[in-house]
Every structure is written in C-alpha cells, then in structure tokens.
CSV table of C-alpha atoms and ligand atoms in Angstrom, one decimal:
chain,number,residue,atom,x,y,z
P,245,UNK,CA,28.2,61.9,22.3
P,246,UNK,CA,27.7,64.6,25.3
P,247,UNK,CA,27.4,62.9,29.0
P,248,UNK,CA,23.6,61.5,30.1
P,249,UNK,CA,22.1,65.2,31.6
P,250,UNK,CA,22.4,65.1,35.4
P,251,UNK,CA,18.5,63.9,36.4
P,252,UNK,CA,15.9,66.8,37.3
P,253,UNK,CA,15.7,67.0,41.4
P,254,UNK,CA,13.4,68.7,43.3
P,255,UNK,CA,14.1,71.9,44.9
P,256,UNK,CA,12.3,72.8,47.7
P,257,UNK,CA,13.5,72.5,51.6
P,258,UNK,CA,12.3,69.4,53.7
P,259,UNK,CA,12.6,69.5,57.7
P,260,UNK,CA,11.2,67.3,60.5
P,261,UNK,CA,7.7,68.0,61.4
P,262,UNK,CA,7.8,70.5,64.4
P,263,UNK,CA,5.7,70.2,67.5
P,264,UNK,CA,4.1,73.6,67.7
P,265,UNK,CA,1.0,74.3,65.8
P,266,UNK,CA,3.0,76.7,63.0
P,267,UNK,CA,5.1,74.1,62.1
P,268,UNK,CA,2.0,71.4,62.0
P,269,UNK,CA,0.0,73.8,59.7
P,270,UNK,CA,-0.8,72.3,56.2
P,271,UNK,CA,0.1,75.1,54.2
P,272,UNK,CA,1.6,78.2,54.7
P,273,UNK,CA,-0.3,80.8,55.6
P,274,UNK,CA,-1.0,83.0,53.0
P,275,UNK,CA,-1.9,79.3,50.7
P,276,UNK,CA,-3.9,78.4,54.1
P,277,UNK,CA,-5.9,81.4,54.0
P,278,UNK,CA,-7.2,80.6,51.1
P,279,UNK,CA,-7.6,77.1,51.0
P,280,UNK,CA,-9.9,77.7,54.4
P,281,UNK,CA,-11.8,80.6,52.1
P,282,UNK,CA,-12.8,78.2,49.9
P,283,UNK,CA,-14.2,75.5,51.7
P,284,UNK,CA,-15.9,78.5,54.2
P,285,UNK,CA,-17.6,79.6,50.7
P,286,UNK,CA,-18.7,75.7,50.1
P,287,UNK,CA,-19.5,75.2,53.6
P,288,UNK,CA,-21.4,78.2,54.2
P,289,UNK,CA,-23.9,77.5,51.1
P,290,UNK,CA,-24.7,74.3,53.0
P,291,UNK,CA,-25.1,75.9,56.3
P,292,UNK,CA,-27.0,78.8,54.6
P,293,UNK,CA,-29.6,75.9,52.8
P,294,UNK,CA,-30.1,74.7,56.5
P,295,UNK,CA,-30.6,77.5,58.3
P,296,UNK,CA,-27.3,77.1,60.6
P,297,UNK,CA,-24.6,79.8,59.2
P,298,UNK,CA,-23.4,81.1,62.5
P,299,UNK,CA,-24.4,84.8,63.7
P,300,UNK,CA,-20.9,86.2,62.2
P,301,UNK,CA,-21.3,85.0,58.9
P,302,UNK,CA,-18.6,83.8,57.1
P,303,UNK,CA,-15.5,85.1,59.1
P,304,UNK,CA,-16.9,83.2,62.0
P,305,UNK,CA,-17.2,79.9,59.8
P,306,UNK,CA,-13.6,81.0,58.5
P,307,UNK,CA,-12.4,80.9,62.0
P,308,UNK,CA,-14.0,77.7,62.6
P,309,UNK,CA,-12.2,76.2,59.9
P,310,UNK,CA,-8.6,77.6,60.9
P,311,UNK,CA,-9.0,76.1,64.2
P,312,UNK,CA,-10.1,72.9,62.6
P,313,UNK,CA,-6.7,73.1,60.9
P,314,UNK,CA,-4.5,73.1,64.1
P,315,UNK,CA,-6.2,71.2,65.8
P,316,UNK,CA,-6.7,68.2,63.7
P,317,UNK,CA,-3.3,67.0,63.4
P,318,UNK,CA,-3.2,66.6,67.2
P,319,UNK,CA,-5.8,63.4,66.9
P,320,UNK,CA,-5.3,61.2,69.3
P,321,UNK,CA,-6.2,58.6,66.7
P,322,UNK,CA,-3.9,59.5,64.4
P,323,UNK,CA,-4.6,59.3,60.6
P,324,UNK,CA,-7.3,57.2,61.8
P,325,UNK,CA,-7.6,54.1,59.8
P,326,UNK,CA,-10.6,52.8,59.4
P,327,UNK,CA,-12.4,56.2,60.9
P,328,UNK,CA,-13.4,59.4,59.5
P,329,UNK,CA,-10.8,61.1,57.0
P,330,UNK,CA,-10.1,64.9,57.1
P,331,UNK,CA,-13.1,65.9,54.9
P,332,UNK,CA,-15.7,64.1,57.3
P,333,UNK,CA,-14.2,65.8,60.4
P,334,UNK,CA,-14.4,69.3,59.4
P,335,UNK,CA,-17.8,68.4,58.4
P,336,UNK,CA,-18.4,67.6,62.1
P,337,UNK,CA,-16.3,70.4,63.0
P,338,UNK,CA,-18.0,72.5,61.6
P,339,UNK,CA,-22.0,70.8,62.4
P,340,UNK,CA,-21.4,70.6,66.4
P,341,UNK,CA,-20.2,74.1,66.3
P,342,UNK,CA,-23.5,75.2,64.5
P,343,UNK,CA,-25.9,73.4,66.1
P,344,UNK,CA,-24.8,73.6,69.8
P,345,UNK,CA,-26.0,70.5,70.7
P,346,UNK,CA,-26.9,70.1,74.6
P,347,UNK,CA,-25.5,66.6,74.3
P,348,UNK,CA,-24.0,64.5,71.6
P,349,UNK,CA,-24.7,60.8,71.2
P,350,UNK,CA,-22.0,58.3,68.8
P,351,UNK,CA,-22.5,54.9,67.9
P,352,UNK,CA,-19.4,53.7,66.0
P,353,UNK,CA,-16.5,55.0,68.5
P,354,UNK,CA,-13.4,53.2,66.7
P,355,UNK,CA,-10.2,54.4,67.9
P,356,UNK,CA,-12.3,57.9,69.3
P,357,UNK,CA,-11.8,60.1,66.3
P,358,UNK,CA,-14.7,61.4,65.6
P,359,UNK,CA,-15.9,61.9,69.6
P,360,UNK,CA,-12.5,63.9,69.6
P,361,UNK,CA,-13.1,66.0,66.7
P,362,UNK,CA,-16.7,66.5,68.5
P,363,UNK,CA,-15.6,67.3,72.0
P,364,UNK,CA,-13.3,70.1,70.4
P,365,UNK,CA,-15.8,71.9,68.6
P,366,UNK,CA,-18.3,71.7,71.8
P,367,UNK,CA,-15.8,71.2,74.7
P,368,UNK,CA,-18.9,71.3,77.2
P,369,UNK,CA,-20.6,69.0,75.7
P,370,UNK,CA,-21.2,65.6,77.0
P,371,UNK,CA,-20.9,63.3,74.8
P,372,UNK,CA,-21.9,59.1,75.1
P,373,UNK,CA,-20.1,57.0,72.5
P,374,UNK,CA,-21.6,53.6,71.7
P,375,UNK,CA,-19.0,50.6,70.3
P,376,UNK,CA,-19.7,46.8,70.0
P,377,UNK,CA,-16.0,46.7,70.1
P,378,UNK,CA,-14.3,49.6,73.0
P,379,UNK,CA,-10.9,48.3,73.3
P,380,UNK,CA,-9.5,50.7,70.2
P,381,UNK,CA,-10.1,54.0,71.8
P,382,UNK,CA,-7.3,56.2,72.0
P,383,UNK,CA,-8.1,58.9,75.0
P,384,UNK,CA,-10.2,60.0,78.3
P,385,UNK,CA,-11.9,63.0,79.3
P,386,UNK,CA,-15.0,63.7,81.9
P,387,UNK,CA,-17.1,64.8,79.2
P,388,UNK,CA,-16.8,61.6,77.0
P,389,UNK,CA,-18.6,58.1,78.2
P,390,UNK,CA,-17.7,55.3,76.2
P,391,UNK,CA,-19.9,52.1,76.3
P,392,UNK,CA,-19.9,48.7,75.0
P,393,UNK,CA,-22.9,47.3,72.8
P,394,UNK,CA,-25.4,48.8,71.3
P,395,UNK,CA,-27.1,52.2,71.9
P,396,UNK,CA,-30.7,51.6,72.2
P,397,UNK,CA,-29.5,49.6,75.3
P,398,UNK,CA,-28.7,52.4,77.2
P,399,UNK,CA,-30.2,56.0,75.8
P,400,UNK,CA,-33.6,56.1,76.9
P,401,UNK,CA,-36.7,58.4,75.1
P,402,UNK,CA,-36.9,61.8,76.5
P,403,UNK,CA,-37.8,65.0,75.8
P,404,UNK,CA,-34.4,66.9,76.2
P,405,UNK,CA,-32.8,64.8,73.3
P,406,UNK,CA,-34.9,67.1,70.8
P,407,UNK,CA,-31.9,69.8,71.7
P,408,UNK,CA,-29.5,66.9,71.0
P,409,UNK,CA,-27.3,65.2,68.2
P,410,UNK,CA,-27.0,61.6,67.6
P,411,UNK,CA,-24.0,60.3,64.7
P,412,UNK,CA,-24.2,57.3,63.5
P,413,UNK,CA,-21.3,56.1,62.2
P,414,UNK,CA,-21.4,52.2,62.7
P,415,UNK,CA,-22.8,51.1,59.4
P,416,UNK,CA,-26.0,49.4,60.6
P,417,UNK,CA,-29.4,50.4,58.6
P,418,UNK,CA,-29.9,53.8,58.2
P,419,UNK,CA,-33.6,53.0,58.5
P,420,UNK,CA,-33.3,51.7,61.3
P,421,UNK,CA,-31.5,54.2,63.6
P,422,UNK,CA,-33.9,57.0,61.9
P,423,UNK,CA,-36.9,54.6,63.7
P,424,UNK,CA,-34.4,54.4,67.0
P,425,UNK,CA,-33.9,57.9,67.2
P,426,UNK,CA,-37.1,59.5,66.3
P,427,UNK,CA,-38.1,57.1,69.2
P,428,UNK,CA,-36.1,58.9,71.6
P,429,UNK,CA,-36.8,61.9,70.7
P,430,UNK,CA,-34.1,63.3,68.7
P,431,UNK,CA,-34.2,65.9,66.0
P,432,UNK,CA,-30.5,66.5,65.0
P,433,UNK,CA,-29.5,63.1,63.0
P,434,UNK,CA,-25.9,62.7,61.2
P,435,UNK,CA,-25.6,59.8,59.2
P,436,UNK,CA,-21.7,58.8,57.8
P,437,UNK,CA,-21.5,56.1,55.0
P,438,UNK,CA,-24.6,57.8,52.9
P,439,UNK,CA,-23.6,56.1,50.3
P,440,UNK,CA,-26.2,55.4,46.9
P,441,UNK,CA,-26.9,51.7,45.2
P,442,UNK,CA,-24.1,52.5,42.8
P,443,UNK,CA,-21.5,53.2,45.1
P,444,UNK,CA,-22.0,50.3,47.7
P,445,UNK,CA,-18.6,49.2,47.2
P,446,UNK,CA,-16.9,51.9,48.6
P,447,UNK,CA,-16.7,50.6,52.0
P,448,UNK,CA,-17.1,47.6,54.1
P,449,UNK,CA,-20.0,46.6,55.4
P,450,UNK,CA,-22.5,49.3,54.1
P,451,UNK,CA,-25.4,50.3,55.9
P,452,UNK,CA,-27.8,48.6,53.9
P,453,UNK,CA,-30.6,50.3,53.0
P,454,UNK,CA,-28.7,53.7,53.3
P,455,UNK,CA,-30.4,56.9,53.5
P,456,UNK,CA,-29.6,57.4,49.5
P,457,UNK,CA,-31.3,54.3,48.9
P,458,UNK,CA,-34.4,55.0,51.1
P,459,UNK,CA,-35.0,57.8,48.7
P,460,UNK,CA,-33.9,56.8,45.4
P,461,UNK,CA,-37.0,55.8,43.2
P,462,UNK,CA,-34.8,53.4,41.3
P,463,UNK,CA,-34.4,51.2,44.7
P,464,UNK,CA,-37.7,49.3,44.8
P,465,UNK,CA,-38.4,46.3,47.2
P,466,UNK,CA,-37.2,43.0,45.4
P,467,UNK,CA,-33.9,44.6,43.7
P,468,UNK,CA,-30.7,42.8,44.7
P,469,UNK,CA,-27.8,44.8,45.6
P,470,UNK,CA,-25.0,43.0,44.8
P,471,UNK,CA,-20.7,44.2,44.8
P,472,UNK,CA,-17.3,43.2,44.6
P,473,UNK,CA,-14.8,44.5,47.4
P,474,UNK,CA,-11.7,43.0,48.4
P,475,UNK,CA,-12.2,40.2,46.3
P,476,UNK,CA,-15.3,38.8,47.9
P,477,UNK,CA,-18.9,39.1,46.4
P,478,UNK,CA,-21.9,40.2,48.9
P,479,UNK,CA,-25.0,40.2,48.0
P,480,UNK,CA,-28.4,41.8,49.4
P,481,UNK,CA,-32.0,42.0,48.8
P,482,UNK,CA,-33.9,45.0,49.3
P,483,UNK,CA,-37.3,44.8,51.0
P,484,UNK,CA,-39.8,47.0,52.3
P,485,UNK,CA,-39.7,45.6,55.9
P,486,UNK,CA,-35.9,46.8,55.7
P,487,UNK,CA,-37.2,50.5,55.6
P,488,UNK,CA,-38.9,50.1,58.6
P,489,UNK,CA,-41.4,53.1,57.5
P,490,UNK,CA,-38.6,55.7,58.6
P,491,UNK,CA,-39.3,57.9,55.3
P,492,UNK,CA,-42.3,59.5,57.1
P,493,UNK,CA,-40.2,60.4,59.9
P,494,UNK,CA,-38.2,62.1,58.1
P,495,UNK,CA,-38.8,66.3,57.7
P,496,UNK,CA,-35.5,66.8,55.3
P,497,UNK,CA,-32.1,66.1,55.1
P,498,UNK,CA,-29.0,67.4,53.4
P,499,UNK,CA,-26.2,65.0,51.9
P,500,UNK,CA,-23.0,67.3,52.8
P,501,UNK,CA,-20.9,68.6,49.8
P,502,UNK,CA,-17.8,66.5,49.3
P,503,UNK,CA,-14.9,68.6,50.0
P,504,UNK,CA,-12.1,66.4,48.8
P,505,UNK,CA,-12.1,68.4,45.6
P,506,UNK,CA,-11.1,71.3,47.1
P,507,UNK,CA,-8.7,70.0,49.9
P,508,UNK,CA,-7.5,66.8,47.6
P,509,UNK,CA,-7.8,64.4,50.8
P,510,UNK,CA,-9.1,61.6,50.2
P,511,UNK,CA,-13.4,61.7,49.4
P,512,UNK,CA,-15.1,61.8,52.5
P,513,UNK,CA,-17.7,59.1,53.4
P,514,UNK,CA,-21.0,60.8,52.5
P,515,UNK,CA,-21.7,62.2,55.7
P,516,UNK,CA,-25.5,63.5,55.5
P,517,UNK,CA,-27.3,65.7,58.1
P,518,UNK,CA,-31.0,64.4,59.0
P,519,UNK,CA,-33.5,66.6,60.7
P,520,UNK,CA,-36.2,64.0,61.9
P,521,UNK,CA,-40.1,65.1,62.4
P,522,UNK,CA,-41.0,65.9,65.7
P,523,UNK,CA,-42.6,62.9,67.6
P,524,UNK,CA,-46.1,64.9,67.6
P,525,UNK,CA,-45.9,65.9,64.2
P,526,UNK,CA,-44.4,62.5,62.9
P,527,UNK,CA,-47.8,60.4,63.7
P,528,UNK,CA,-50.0,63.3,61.4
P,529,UNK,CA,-50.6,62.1,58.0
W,219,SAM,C1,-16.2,53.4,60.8
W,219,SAM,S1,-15.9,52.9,62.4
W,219,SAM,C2,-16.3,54.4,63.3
W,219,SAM,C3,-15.3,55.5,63.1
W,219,SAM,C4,-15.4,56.6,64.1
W,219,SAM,N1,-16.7,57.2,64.2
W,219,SAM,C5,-14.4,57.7,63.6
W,219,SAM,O1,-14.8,58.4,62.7
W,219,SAM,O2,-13.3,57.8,64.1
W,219,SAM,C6,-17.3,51.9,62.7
W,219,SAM,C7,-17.4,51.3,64.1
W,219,SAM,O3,-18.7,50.9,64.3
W,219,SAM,C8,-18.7,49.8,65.3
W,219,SAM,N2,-20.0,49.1,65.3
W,219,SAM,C9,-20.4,48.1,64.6
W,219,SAM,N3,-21.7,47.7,65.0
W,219,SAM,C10,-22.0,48.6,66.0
W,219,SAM,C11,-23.2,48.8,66.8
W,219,SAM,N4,-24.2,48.0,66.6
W,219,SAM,N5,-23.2,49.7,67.7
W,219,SAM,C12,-22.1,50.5,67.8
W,219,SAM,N6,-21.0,50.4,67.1
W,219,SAM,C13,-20.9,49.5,66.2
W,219,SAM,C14,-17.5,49.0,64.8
W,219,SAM,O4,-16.9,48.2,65.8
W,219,SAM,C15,-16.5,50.1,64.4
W,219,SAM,O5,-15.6,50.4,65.4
C-alpha cells in the first residue's frame, strides 16, 4: 500500500495588511479595474433612469468608485456592525457625489459610518446626524453635528432643504419620515432597510410599513405581518392610519440595484432613493 498523498495546500503568498492605500486595495489592479467597470456599468443605468449620471459619464462614475475603494477601508467604524455593509456605502458614495446636496441630514448615526462615507464624497458639506442613542460614534469633524433624539426635534421647515438630502437609516416608518420630510421641505429622500412583506426578517426591528409595502397591492390594511428572527416571533398589523397618506407625496422613487452579486459582500440593506413632490405641487390632486 503507497503512503496517504501529502494533503493539497494552497499556494498563494499571504502578508500583513499594509498601511498605505496600495497595500489596502481589494484587488489588484488590473482585477480592480474591472470589478469597479462593472458596478460603474450597473450603477450608471440607475443614475441614467434618474437623471443623475455625472457630466463625465462613466469615467467620472468610474473614478468615483475607485476612490470609494481606498477610502473605505479607512472607516472609522470599522466593518461596522450593525451599520451599513460595503454595498450600501458605495451606494451613498456614489448618491451624495451626484446629487451635490447643500446639506445632508441622518437619522440613525450608529457608530458614524454612514455620515463618514457621506462627508467623503461631499467634504463641504454639513451634515446633522440624528441618534436616540450618540455614545457609539467613532469620529469628529466641523462639518458633522451629531444630536441626541429625534430629528423632527430640531430640523425646522424651510425652503433651502429642497437643495438638500435627508437618510433615514433608523428603522422607524417609512411613512412616516416621507410625511416628516415633505413637511420640511425636502426633495432628496434615501431610505435604508426598504425591505418588502416577504423579507421582513432580514433585520431587526423593520421599519414597518416600509416603502415596499406602501406600494405593494398585495399589502392591504388588516393583513398581519408576522416573522421569526433570532428565535423570537413579532407580529404586526398593517393599517391605513400607519401610511399616514405619504403615497401622494411621493413623485417617484428608485429601489437601488443590489450590488452584492457583483462584489460578493454581503446583500446590502435595500437602500431606495425617494424624490418627494414639491410642497406646492403635493396639495394638487
Ligand atoms: C442601522 S443603525 C444606523 C447605521 C448607520 N446609519 C450606518 O450605516 O453606519 C440604526 C440606528 O438608528 C438609531 N435610532 C433608533 N431610533 C431612532 C430615532 N427615532 N431617531 C434617530 N435614530 C434612531 C439606533 O439607535 C441605531 O443606532
């Protein structure tokens, strides 16, 4: 009988993650290129479907997303548990960059991720984070306020906020915050946790109704949305009141394509873009 085969090993060459932004790159660079080519081509249909591709086209969107690349590992919230996973953030990336807001306005702050990812695609940009709970945030900067409670507390109607974004990433009703926001007068809307009736499991805590739900025809007042996560049960009903008539101020918006299939992180959190009516418009029939 011949000796057991020595066991398969892998060959390739492992070394400490450098500090310098070539050795934190994902990939090397000709597998970076086109990994970056082929969420640009995803990305750009989106933009192109909402009128936002930036004036040079798709090398400019391609540039975006390299400098997404080195700059994300440098997170001050690190992999960010709990918070917005790799496919979300280029998302946002990528939104602030094309929609130049004048000012950005969070409510869900966590550890800061996601202001982070904000204030480095629009560095001029002041930006007011909202967080029942501020004590996880990881970093400082003049642009970024960060308050505790609630943000209808403190952001007050007025025109200017029409040239503004508001995320909401702090899973309270979608319906809601499109009534709180159309209020003050915003236009730009992102929405994270977008997830539909059959999905409701895939995080804690949904926002319940979510946008998906607002819209699906399936969803009627009366229907009980009930899951299993974690190994507890939760239960809600869904009722008209819970809409809080925020379909009609609604002028479109535009869940945005997962991009976990082409990256392979994990699925991102069905971040959706909202372009609310504006408050003339919104009381026409
Ligand atoms: C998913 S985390 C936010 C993640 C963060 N945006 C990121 O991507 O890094 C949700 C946060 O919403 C906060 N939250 C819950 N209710 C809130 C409210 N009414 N206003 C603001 N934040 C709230 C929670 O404390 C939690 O930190």
């Amino acid at each position: 009988m011949s000796a057991d085969p020595k066991p398969a090993t892998h060959d390739y060459r492992v070394s400490p993650r450098s500090d310098g932004w070539q050795g934190r790159r994902l990939l090397s660079d000709k597998l970076q290129a086109r990994l970056e080519r082929q969420l640009s081509d995803t990305i750009a249909a989106a933009l192109t479907r909402l009128d936002l591709m930036p004036d040079g086209g798709s090398r400019e969107l391609g540039a975006w997303a390299g400098e997404f690349f080195r700059i994300h590992a440098d997170s001050p919230a690190g992999d960010n548990p709990g918070g917005s996973g790799v496919n979300d953030s280029l998302w946002l990336f990528v939104l602030a960059r094309a929609l130049r807001p004048a000012r950005i306005v969070e409510s869900g702050t966590h550890r800061g991720h996601s202001a982070w990812i904000l204030h480095r695609a629009c560095p001029d940009t002041p930006i007011d984070s909202f967080d029942v709970d501020t004590g996880k945030l990881t970093w400082s900067h003049a642009q970024l306020q960060v308050h505790a409670g609630d943000w209808t507390q403190t952001i007050q109607p007025d025109p200017a906020n029409a040239e503004a974004l508001v995320f909401f990433d702090d899973h309270i009703n979608h319906a809601r915050r499109v009534v709180e926001a159309h209020a003050r007068g915003f236009r730009w809307m992102l929405v994270d946790d977008n997830f539909a009736a059959t999905q409701v499991h895939a995080t804690g805590g949904p926002p319940l109704p979510s946008l998906d739900m607002l819209f699906d025809p399936e969803v009627v007042p009366g229907d009980e949305i009930a899951w299993s996560r974690g190994g507890k049960d939760y239960a809600w009903t869904y009722t008209e009141a819970a809409e809080h008539g925020a379909r009609d101020l609604i002028e479109s918006y535009e869940p945005l394509p997962e991009l976990g299939g082409i990256t392979r992180f994990p699925a991102g959190s069905g971040l959706s873009l909202v372009r609310l009516k504006a408050p003339r418009a919104a009381s026409q029939p």
